[in-house]
Amino acid sequence: MCGIIAGIKKGNIVQDLIGCLKKLEYRGYDSAGLACFENNRIERYRSVGRVSELEKIVDTKYSNIGIAHTRWATHGKVNELNAHPHLSIKDGFSVCVIHNGIIENYKELKATLIKYGYSFESQTDSEVLAHLLHLERKKFSSLKEALNSVRKKLIGAYALVAICDKDPNTISGTKSSSSLVLGIDRGSHQYFLSSDPNSLSGISTHIVFIEELELICLNGSEFTIYDENLNKINRDLTKLDFASDKISRGEYASFMQKEIHEQPNAIAMTLENFFDENSLTPILFGNDAPKIFEEVEQIIIIACGTSYHAGLVAKYWIEELAKVHVSVEIASEFRYRKSVLKNKTLMIGISQSGETADTLAALKLARKLGLEWIFGICNVQESTLIRICNLSFITRAGLEIGVASTKAFTTQLASLFVFALTLAKTKNHINTQNERNFLKQLRHLPNAVASILNGEMSVKNWIKYFESKQNVLFLGRGIHYPIAMEGALKLKEISYIHAEAYAAGELKHGPLALIDESMPIIAIAPNDDLVNKLKNNLEEVKARGGRLFIIADQGFELREDSCTKIITLGDHAGFLSPILHVIPLQLLAYHVANSKGNDVDKPRNLAKSVTVE
Ligand code: G6P
């Protein structure tokens, strides 16, 4: 999604801004732009497509103050006019803005601004911000005051950063429901504002998260944060511990491939604190966790995309092990539903980024409706999600760049399994022997994942059966039904092949009508209690000429033939089986998309972090 970077330093900042835009690329975007001061005038450069196109245009520019942006289209087509920064030039001075989010009342504001003589060149909601700020700058004596006045007129979500040629050494920013972070390197006298702390690696030693409705001003080599009444506030600096070299593909062809192969290590890191006996203690989820785990009677899991699938798997674990009822809901649905929330409900928000707008809104709504217990599972310690939750668990997958989530998913699953075990232990539903056995299985999990990754070649052998297909059906049962859903999501988002997942028992209620020799069916077939039921479903497919591709465990009884291909993993892994069965599906989606020549890390139209509705 859209990315913001702005900065001020003693030397030339233009290349720093381009470098940061490149670090924001992983979030997904379709155009980019930059504005900077040249001879006290604001100059603006924009281009459609990759940041490298913009880089060519600004290659020789020199400035010590600039703002830059990657745009992911929401209002208006992908073209140069709609790209940020947006500029307002009138009455002898200019204002230039970059914006993340959506201004819901932009039509009303636009109508007013037109009456004041402003003309619009783009179809975006963001352009109103440039003209409105210009109008307010005429009324107020500083950019900061003008921005504060603009803020009060906005409805919607925004992180907004601006420059004005009446205030030549200044950058001002503010935010509401969209992330904005200050990066500081005092030694090098450089200050940045970004929508994503990851982009600040290598150029900042410390960061400060700008809170709701606060205003930040960078001025020369100083920064000042103001509250909504423009009183100065002091904020603690947080040390930034990203190493700049972390954002590299290394020996891999893409970030997604690298991230798939990082899973054994990512899972091991995430579980590091749980490998010892007696390590299942609620306190690892927060100081209030022991009380909450004892008292909780119901759980609601809220998430989007792949994180939602992790929640669906967790429902099976939590209900079976801890005997607590769980409902799992897509955040964008929950936030607009009139739900009934009972006391003693724990709400769990799962999010890789911790910045997904719908997930945050759903959790905030739950809080507003009186829920006190909110638990966040997230891959980013500094995220908004973690800051609004009272219990938390950080997956330690490391930075995930590929839009299609892989290592974040399996580390979420590992964390959710640990949560289910800890809850079960607190509620006396597992004994010491069970606990030891589960911890032993967890210790083995990274190796088990690694050994499936070693079988990558057998997945590659399937590419030819899929690359020319238009449709693929995924089947699973029980806890592997959400894994089938995740497999279908992976395939559709990066290979652009239409893929759907069904609970295999539902086959005869509709999708069986689609089966013929042109329809590949991928079945997730672990050797669990439901395997014989699943086999019956697969026989129904075979009888109708369907082509079966089965991810099985040792001991699976169907044999390969001209219409049936089987990849056999190891022995059935019990509760942890979903974490293993998803690996071949990730690999398959990756290799099919790659062989089609698609950009697997940045699939068309998608964004890594969906920070608007
Ligand atoms: C986007 C990403 C997905 C991700 C989903 C939820 O759609 O492309 O990979 O699963 O957002 O993101 P979150 O950061 O909340 O897990």
XYZ file of C-alpha atoms and ligand atoms in Angstrom:
629
model
C 0.000 0.000 0.000
C 1.027 3.637 -0.177
C 4.337 4.522 1.429
C 5.555 7.802 2.872
C 9.132 8.961 3.303
C 10.280 12.518 3.942
C 13.541 13.821 5.288
C 15.868 16.630 6.120
C 19.690 16.509 6.404
C 22.809 18.600 5.974
C 23.808 16.990 2.637
C 21.855 15.745 -0.379
C 18.763 13.796 0.697
C 17.429 12.833 -2.721
C 19.251 9.481 -2.934
C 18.257 8.645 0.666
C 14.621 9.194 -0.240
C 14.934 6.971 -3.317
C 16.654 4.302 -1.193
C 13.781 4.433 1.299
C 11.155 4.255 -1.438
C 12.852 1.070 -2.614
C 12.538 -0.349 0.883
C 8.826 0.522 0.774
C 8.351 -1.265 -2.565
C 7.495 -4.557 -0.846
C 4.258 -3.023 0.406
C 2.861 -2.862 -3.145
C 2.445 0.287 -5.269
C 1.864 1.411 -8.820
C 3.508 4.833 -9.105
C 6.027 6.965 -7.225
C 6.946 10.603 -6.765
C 9.278 12.990 -4.989
C 9.310 16.731 -4.279
C 12.219 18.733 -2.928
C 13.478 22.254 -2.532
C 15.723 23.464 -5.340
C 16.855 27.101 -5.049
C 14.069 27.720 -2.512
C 11.432 26.499 -4.962
C 9.507 23.243 -4.655
C 10.155 20.962 -7.618
C 8.119 17.818 -8.125
C 8.880 14.614 -10.075
C 6.524 11.673 -10.610
C 6.441 8.464 -12.611
C 4.210 5.453 -13.165
C 5.697 2.022 -12.428
C 8.775 1.152 -10.458
C 10.798 3.458 -8.191
C 13.736 2.825 -10.552
C 11.874 4.949 -13.164
C 11.647 7.852 -10.713
C 15.276 7.312 -9.773
C 16.338 7.965 -13.372
C 14.443 11.283 -13.357
C 15.898 12.596 -10.072
C 19.364 11.127 -10.468
C 21.177 14.483 -10.683
C 18.976 16.493 -8.301
C 20.352 18.011 -5.113
C 18.339 19.071 -2.088
C 18.528 18.764 1.668
C 14.763 18.593 2.219
C 12.321 16.339 0.387
C 9.151 14.281 0.536
C 8.509 11.110 -1.458
C 5.749 8.556 -1.889
C 4.741 5.261 -3.421
C 1.059 5.228 -4.425
C -1.304 2.250 -4.456
C -4.357 3.457 -6.333
C -7.631 3.794 -4.427
C -9.295 6.900 -5.916
C -8.439 7.399 -9.568
C -6.483 5.440 -12.135
C -2.816 4.613 -12.116
C -1.285 7.582 -13.938
C 1.198 10.357 -13.333
C -1.412 12.987 -12.498
C -2.794 10.844 -9.702
C 0.641 10.049 -8.271
C 1.854 11.906 -5.151
C 3.186 14.410 -4.153
C 0.217 16.685 -4.838
C 1.047 20.305 -5.358
C -0.984 23.455 -4.849
C 0.418 26.594 -6.488
C -1.544 29.808 -6.128
C -1.107 33.392 -4.989
C 2.681 33.245 -5.248
C 3.454 30.238 -3.071
C 3.321 26.448 -3.171
C 2.322 23.669 -0.813
C 3.148 20.037 -1.520
C 1.785 16.945 0.272
C 2.061 13.184 0.420
C -0.738 11.156 1.962
C -1.540 7.592 3.007
C -5.122 6.670 3.819
C -8.512 7.777 2.538
C -10.160 11.164 3.092
C -13.839 10.280 3.307
C -15.169 13.850 3.057
C -12.957 14.781 0.105
C -15.888 15.516 -2.215
C -17.315 18.161 0.131
C -13.866 19.659 0.681
C -13.201 19.701 -3.047
C -16.452 21.546 -3.763
C -15.498 24.230 -1.224
C -11.962 24.549 -2.552
C -13.220 24.972 -6.112
C -15.304 27.914 -4.850
C -12.086 29.414 -3.481
C -10.567 29.206 -6.968
C -8.454 26.041 -6.651
C -8.311 23.791 -9.695
C -7.777 20.064 -9.553
C -5.610 17.976 -11.878
C -6.122 14.523 -10.364
C -9.001 12.198 -9.498
C -7.586 11.500 -6.037
C -8.926 12.277 -2.600
C -5.381 13.317 -1.602
C -5.167 16.378 -3.841
C -7.718 18.197 -1.663
C -5.127 18.081 1.114
C -2.631 20.134 -0.888
C -5.184 22.825 -1.740
C -6.760 22.845 1.699
C -3.374 23.219 3.322
C -2.544 26.026 0.900
C -5.773 27.786 1.846
C -5.078 27.374 5.561
C -1.455 28.503 5.147
C -2.820 31.813 3.895
C -4.733 32.197 7.162
C -1.998 31.020 9.550
C 1.566 32.154 9.941
C 3.235 28.711 9.914
C 2.904 25.374 8.182
C 2.407 23.706 11.555
C -0.626 25.835 12.437
C -2.053 25.449 8.959
C -1.687 21.669 9.135
C -3.344 21.609 12.538
C -6.271 23.513 11.122
C -6.513 21.142 8.124
C -6.481 18.151 10.457
C -9.648 19.363 12.165
C -11.517 19.447 8.855
C -10.716 15.865 7.827
C -12.846 12.752 8.153
C -11.032 9.523 7.382
C -7.666 7.904 7.835
C -4.460 9.685 7.091
C -0.750 10.002 7.534
C -0.007 13.337 5.960
C 3.334 15.054 5.391
C 3.809 18.479 3.817
C 6.273 21.144 2.744
C 5.628 24.755 1.795
C 7.969 27.249 0.151
C 6.958 29.888 2.712
C 8.601 27.593 5.327
C 11.767 26.534 3.497
C 13.496 24.548 6.264
C 10.450 22.703 7.512
C 8.595 19.436 7.062
C 5.336 18.953 8.978
C 3.285 15.810 9.446
C 0.277 14.458 11.286
C -1.674 11.220 11.432
C -4.975 9.573 12.289
C -5.486 5.789 11.987
C -2.493 5.451 9.684
C 1.093 4.922 10.684
C 3.732 7.692 10.843
C 7.115 7.259 12.465
C 10.031 9.622 13.010
C 13.545 8.301 12.334
C 16.509 10.083 13.891
C 20.246 9.889 13.373
C 21.660 12.719 15.485
C 25.256 11.849 14.574
C 24.572 12.448 10.892
C 22.075 15.274 11.578
C 19.338 13.557 9.598
C 15.657 13.216 10.382
C 13.028 11.255 8.485
C 9.287 10.703 8.593
C 8.054 7.386 7.267
C 4.934 5.261 7.236
C 7.025 2.138 7.864
C 9.928 1.766 10.325
C 11.462 -0.893 8.047
C 12.326 1.844 5.555
C 14.436 3.631 8.179
C 17.021 0.883 8.554
C 20.526 2.146 7.817
C 19.587 5.847 8.036
C 18.185 6.182 11.563
C 19.446 5.017 14.918
C 16.261 5.807 16.853
C 12.566 6.080 16.127
C 9.500 7.689 17.673
C 5.968 6.646 16.771
C 3.739 9.629 16.185
C 0.497 9.049 18.086
C -3.067 9.829 16.989
C -3.624 13.503 16.101
C -0.123 14.523 17.112
C 1.766 16.884 14.891
C 5.463 16.621 14.114
C 7.720 19.345 12.755
C 11.216 18.809 11.401
C 13.043 22.078 11.307
C 16.724 22.341 10.366
C 18.348 19.842 12.692
C 15.562 19.711 15.273
C 12.267 17.961 15.656
C 9.285 18.952 17.792
C 6.167 16.933 18.537
C 2.938 18.730 19.438
C -0.336 17.503 20.847
C -3.629 18.394 19.187
C -3.649 21.769 20.987
C -0.136 22.513 19.708
C 1.466 22.083 23.123
C 4.992 20.679 22.844
C 5.377 17.119 24.113
C 8.425 15.071 25.036
C 8.623 11.533 23.759
C 11.115 8.782 24.489
C 13.267 7.580 21.626
C 13.276 3.866 20.803
C 16.481 2.343 19.516
C 16.038 0.943 16.024
C 17.562 -2.483 15.763
C 17.099 -3.364 12.109
C 20.314 -4.105 10.284
C 20.199 -2.611 6.789
C 21.547 -5.798 5.252
C 18.453 -7.709 6.397
C 16.585 -6.530 3.326
C 18.353 -8.667 0.773
C 17.321 -11.636 -1.374
C 20.683 -13.307 -0.837
C 21.115 -16.359 -3.059
C 17.385 -16.605 -3.868
C 15.550 -15.527 -7.015
C 12.863 -13.734 -5.033
C 12.011 -12.709 -1.486
C 9.122 -15.169 -1.443
C 11.407 -18.082 -2.236
C 13.865 -16.919 0.426
C 11.065 -16.529 2.960
C 9.677 -20.005 2.243
C 13.143 -21.414 2.929
C 13.579 -19.322 6.078
C 10.653 -21.082 7.758
C 12.605 -23.621 9.837
C 14.665 -20.826 11.343
C 11.708 -18.445 11.701
C 9.714 -21.108 13.558
C 12.693 -21.973 15.759
C 13.189 -18.295 16.649
C 9.483 -17.866 17.406
C 9.439 -20.916 19.660
C 12.786 -20.205 21.306
C 11.226 -19.528 24.692
C 9.079 -22.660 24.584
C 11.609 -25.391 24.074
C 12.239 -26.140 27.761
C 10.166 -28.177 30.120
C 7.700 -26.075 32.098
C 8.013 -23.287 29.583
C 4.287 -23.133 28.926
C 3.458 -20.244 31.197
C 0.827 -17.599 30.501
C 3.123 -14.848 31.707
C 4.923 -14.993 28.345
C 1.794 -13.452 26.803
C 1.623 -10.543 29.260
C 1.332 -9.766 32.952
C -2.461 -10.077 32.945
C -2.423 -13.372 31.053
C -2.533 -15.788 34.046
C -5.811 -14.263 35.289
C -7.307 -13.909 31.803
C -6.386 -17.473 30.778
C -8.040 -18.815 33.916
C -11.238 -16.832 33.495
C -11.753 -16.734 29.725
C -14.905 -18.511 28.531
C -14.965 -17.622 24.851
C -12.510 -16.471 22.185
C -13.085 -14.412 19.050
C -10.269 -14.347 16.507
C -10.153 -11.424 14.071
C -7.845 -11.194 11.050
C -7.597 -10.753 7.286
C -6.103 -12.797 4.435
C -3.519 -15.369 5.398
C -3.706 -14.349 9.052
C -7.413 -15.229 8.977
C -6.509 -18.725 7.799
C -4.115 -19.041 10.758
C -7.061 -18.158 13.005
C -9.235 -20.841 11.391
C -6.601 -23.500 12.099
C -6.241 -22.278 15.684
C -9.964 -22.758 16.318
C -9.492 -26.534 15.981
C -6.495 -26.538 18.346
C -8.021 -24.309 21.012
C -11.393 -26.066 21.089
C -9.868 -29.556 21.190
C -7.074 -28.842 23.662
C -8.396 -26.072 25.911
C -12.156 -26.708 25.480
C -12.884 -23.016 24.991
C -15.347 -21.994 22.285
C -13.726 -20.036 19.436
C -15.255 -18.060 16.602
C -13.094 -16.711 13.813
C -14.117 -13.698 11.807
C -12.858 -11.650 8.902
C -12.067 -8.221 10.356
C -13.799 -6.251 7.593
C -17.037 -8.126 8.364
C -16.807 -7.954 12.134
C -16.246 -4.217 12.195
C -19.612 -3.526 10.540
C -21.660 -6.217 12.272
C -23.796 -5.610 15.335
C -22.181 -8.377 17.320
C -23.068 -9.476 20.822
C -19.947 -9.655 22.960
C -20.222 -11.602 26.189
C -18.185 -10.954 29.297
C -15.083 -13.088 29.733
C -14.387 -13.046 26.013
C -10.798 -12.800 24.809
C -10.408 -11.185 21.426
C -7.346 -12.196 19.439
C -6.139 -10.062 16.540
C -3.692 -11.811 14.227
C -1.699 -9.674 11.828
C 1.722 -10.027 10.266
C 2.157 -6.278 9.886
C 0.065 -5.057 12.795
C -1.116 -2.209 10.562
C -4.033 -3.757 8.641
C -6.769 -1.126 8.813
C -9.710 -3.544 9.118
C -8.073 -5.617 11.852
C -7.191 -2.524 13.859
C -10.695 -1.096 13.437
C -12.285 -4.384 14.557
C -10.128 -4.519 17.689
C -10.817 -0.883 18.503
C -14.540 -1.549 18.080
C -14.350 -4.501 20.484
C -12.611 -2.260 23.001
C -15.330 0.381 22.524
C -18.014 -2.263 23.082
C -16.448 -3.003 26.458
C -14.104 -5.933 25.821
C -11.139 -5.597 28.120
C -9.079 -8.555 26.990
C -7.418 -7.994 23.643
C -4.516 -10.168 22.538
C -2.362 -9.385 19.511
C -0.228 -11.874 17.593
C 2.033 -9.934 15.309
C 5.393 -9.975 13.558
C 6.216 -6.339 14.342
C 6.891 -5.381 17.938
C 6.524 -1.639 17.214
C 3.204 -2.004 15.356
C -0.055 -0.221 16.117
C -1.693 -3.592 16.828
C 0.715 -4.417 19.620
C 0.321 -0.951 21.075
C -3.476 -1.296 21.387
C -3.454 -4.817 22.896
C -3.040 -5.744 26.550
C -1.706 -9.226 25.780
C 0.730 -9.889 22.983
C 2.930 -12.423 21.335
C 5.554 -11.503 18.761
C 6.276 -13.995 16.021
C 9.923 -13.771 15.134
C 9.690 -14.468 11.427
C 11.887 -11.489 10.560
C 10.925 -8.982 7.931
C 8.584 -10.501 5.332
C 8.826 -8.739 1.987
C 6.915 -11.027 -0.403
C 3.296 -9.913 -0.624
C 2.182 -13.538 -0.396
C 2.698 -14.387 3.256
C 4.594 -17.616 4.017
C 6.922 -17.541 7.033
C 4.590 -15.134 8.827
C 1.801 -17.723 8.452
C 3.726 -20.705 9.797
C 5.115 -18.677 12.709
C 1.592 -17.449 13.495
C 0.479 -21.089 13.542
C 3.359 -22.093 15.806
C 2.471 -19.238 18.197
C -1.219 -20.102 18.167
C -0.428 -23.726 18.966
C 1.664 -22.632 21.936
C -1.191 -20.365 23.027
C -3.677 -23.273 22.766
C -1.374 -25.494 24.844
C -0.796 -22.825 27.473
C -4.512 -22.153 27.772
C -5.192 -25.907 28.016
C -2.563 -26.200 30.744
C -4.012 -23.262 32.688
C -7.439 -24.862 32.486
C -6.057 -28.255 33.555
C -6.891 -30.006 30.300
C -3.402 -31.331 29.625
C -1.234 -33.215 32.073
C 2.529 -33.033 32.505
C 3.174 -36.011 30.230
C 1.072 -34.481 27.426
C 2.849 -31.189 27.894
C 6.248 -32.876 27.553
C 5.124 -34.721 24.419
C 3.828 -31.551 22.805
C 7.026 -29.668 23.619
C 9.027 -32.515 22.085
C 6.977 -32.273 18.903
C 7.501 -28.493 18.851
C 11.255 -28.946 19.215
C 11.197 -31.190 16.156
C 9.003 -28.847 14.079
C 11.794 -26.758 12.445
C 13.496 -29.973 11.252
C 10.254 -31.423 10.001
C 9.645 -28.243 7.945
C 13.223 -28.367 6.645
C 12.831 -31.925 5.456
C 9.689 -31.011 3.480
C 11.586 -28.114 1.896
C 14.227 -30.650 0.837
C 11.562 -32.331 -1.264
C 11.025 -29.158 -3.339
C 11.896 -31.048 -6.542
C 8.796 -33.226 -6.360
C 6.667 -30.059 -6.200
C 8.512 -28.609 -9.204
C 7.580 -31.727 -11.161
C 3.951 -30.663 -10.867
C 4.416 -27.222 -12.474
C 3.572 -28.525 -15.954
C 0.133 -29.692 -14.814
C -0.848 -26.236 -13.539
C 0.820 -23.433 -15.484
C -1.702 -23.441 -18.339
C -4.786 -23.997 -16.179
C -7.517 -21.420 -15.559
C -9.057 -23.042 -12.486
C -7.888 -25.235 -9.625
C -9.929 -26.711 -6.786
C -8.375 -27.341 -3.357
C -9.919 -29.865 -0.977
C -9.302 -30.491 2.700
C -11.188 -31.714 5.744
C -11.162 -30.711 9.392
C -8.139 -28.695 10.442
C -6.711 -29.063 6.923
C -9.657 -27.295 5.321
C -8.169 -23.880 6.247
C -4.859 -25.172 4.837
C -6.662 -25.870 1.551
C -7.979 -22.274 1.732
C -4.474 -20.959 2.269
C -3.165 -23.067 -0.649
C -5.860 -21.625 -2.918
C -5.094 -18.070 -1.756
C -1.356 -18.516 -2.409
C -1.964 -19.877 -5.905
C -4.467 -17.209 -6.942
C -2.567 -14.215 -5.587
C 0.718 -14.870 -7.353
C -0.076 -17.143 -10.333
C -3.396 -15.404 -11.179
C -5.018 -18.836 -11.619
C -8.532 -18.920 -10.208
C -8.395 -21.213 -7.195
C -11.072 -22.138 -4.699
C -11.019 -24.260 -1.587
C -13.799 -26.529 -0.412
C -14.297 -28.683 2.622
C -14.202 -32.065 0.862
C -17.479 -33.166 2.456
C -19.215 -30.290 0.654
C -18.067 -31.496 -2.768
C -21.321 -33.161 -3.651
C -23.281 -30.041 -2.721
C -22.057 -28.100 -5.726
C -18.440 -28.165 -6.905
C -18.677 -31.768 -8.150
C -20.537 -30.273 -11.122
C -17.271 -28.570 -12.168
C -15.174 -31.725 -12.263
C -13.836 -32.918 -15.608
C -10.426 -33.838 -17.025
C -9.424 -30.178 -17.377
C -9.873 -29.401 -13.672
C -6.932 -30.200 -11.372
C -7.904 -30.952 -7.784
C -5.355 -30.564 -5.009
C -6.225 -32.585 -1.933
C -4.638 -32.198 1.486
C -4.644 -35.767 2.789
C -2.956 -36.249 6.165
C -3.300 -39.624 7.845
C -5.747 -38.335 10.437
C -9.173 -39.489 11.618
C -10.811 -38.132 8.488
C -8.529 -39.763 5.914
C -10.992 -42.498 4.954
C -13.796 -39.971 4.551
C -11.495 -37.892 2.359
C -10.581 -40.940 0.266
C -14.269 -41.474 -0.488
C -14.513 -37.843 -1.627
C -11.469 -38.310 -3.862
C -12.947 -41.479 -5.390
C -15.993 -39.396 -6.319
C -13.669 -37.007 -8.145
C -11.816 -39.843 -9.934
C -15.072 -41.411 -11.036
C -15.864 -38.173 -12.874
C -12.504 -37.960 -14.672
C -10.973 -35.329 -12.341
C -7.164 -35.031 -12.106
C -6.010 -35.511 -8.528
C -2.891 -34.033 -6.935
C -2.580 -35.262 -3.381
C -0.362 -34.066 -0.533
C -0.379 -37.160 1.689
C 1.392 -38.631 4.716
C 3.215 -41.963 4.838
C 0.735 -44.819 4.707
C -1.801 -43.124 2.436
C -3.504 -45.881 0.515
C -4.436 -44.410 -2.881
C -1.838 -45.225 -5.562
C -0.436 -43.010 -8.306
C -1.829 -43.560 -11.831
C -2.239 -41.449 -14.954
C -4.880 -39.295 -13.255
C -3.489 -39.291 -9.701
C -0.208 -37.743 -8.561
C 0.886 -37.976 -4.930
C 3.534 -36.171 -2.891
C 4.151 -38.060 0.330
C 5.428 -36.182 3.374
C 6.698 -38.011 6.511
C 4.663 -39.745 9.190
C 1.496 -37.982 10.271
C 2.481 -35.081 12.553
C -0.690 -35.024 14.646
C -1.714 -31.544 15.804
C 1.191 -29.934 13.955
C 0.281 -31.481 10.605
C -1.263 -28.240 9.151
C 2.081 -26.445 9.538
C 3.745 -29.139 7.419
C 1.052 -29.619 4.822
C 1.006 -25.961 3.875
C 4.681 -25.999 2.817
C 4.238 -27.906 -0.489
C 1.299 -25.613 -1.302
C 3.481 -22.516 -0.830
C 6.170 -24.080 -3.013
C 3.671 -25.042 -5.692
C 2.184 -21.538 -5.886
C 5.680 -20.054 -5.995
C 6.979 -22.325 -8.775
C 3.858 -22.102 -10.925
C 3.845 -18.282 -10.699
C 7.571 -18.136 -11.354
C 7.364 -20.367 -14.403
C 4.595 -18.095 -15.760
C 7.067 -15.205 -15.498
C 5.032 -13.357 -12.838
C 6.576 -10.969 -10.335
C 5.995 -13.242 -7.339
C 7.075 -10.691 -4.739
C 4.824 -7.949 -6.043
C 1.714 -9.513 -7.562
C -0.472 -7.167 -9.558
C -3.044 -5.087 -7.654
C -2.042 -6.436 -4.236
C -0.299 -4.809 -1.297
C 1.691 -6.250 1.564
C 0.119 -4.135 4.223
C -3.458 -3.015 3.608
C -3.582 0.183 5.611
C -6.843 1.504 4.139
C -10.286 -0.069 4.045
C -2.616 -8.430 2.661
C -1.385 -9.278 2.389
C -1.594 -10.690 2.923
C -1.959 -10.643 4.399
C -3.159 -9.727 4.648
C -3.351 -9.476 6.130
O -3.685 -8.901 1.911
O -1.117 -9.328 1.006
O -0.404 -11.441 2.758
O -2.266 -11.930 4.835
O -2.944 -8.448 4.043
O -2.227 -8.776 6.587
P -1.719 -8.758 8.083
O -0.487 -7.905 8.048
O -2.822 -8.156 8.883
O -1.432 -10.167 8.466
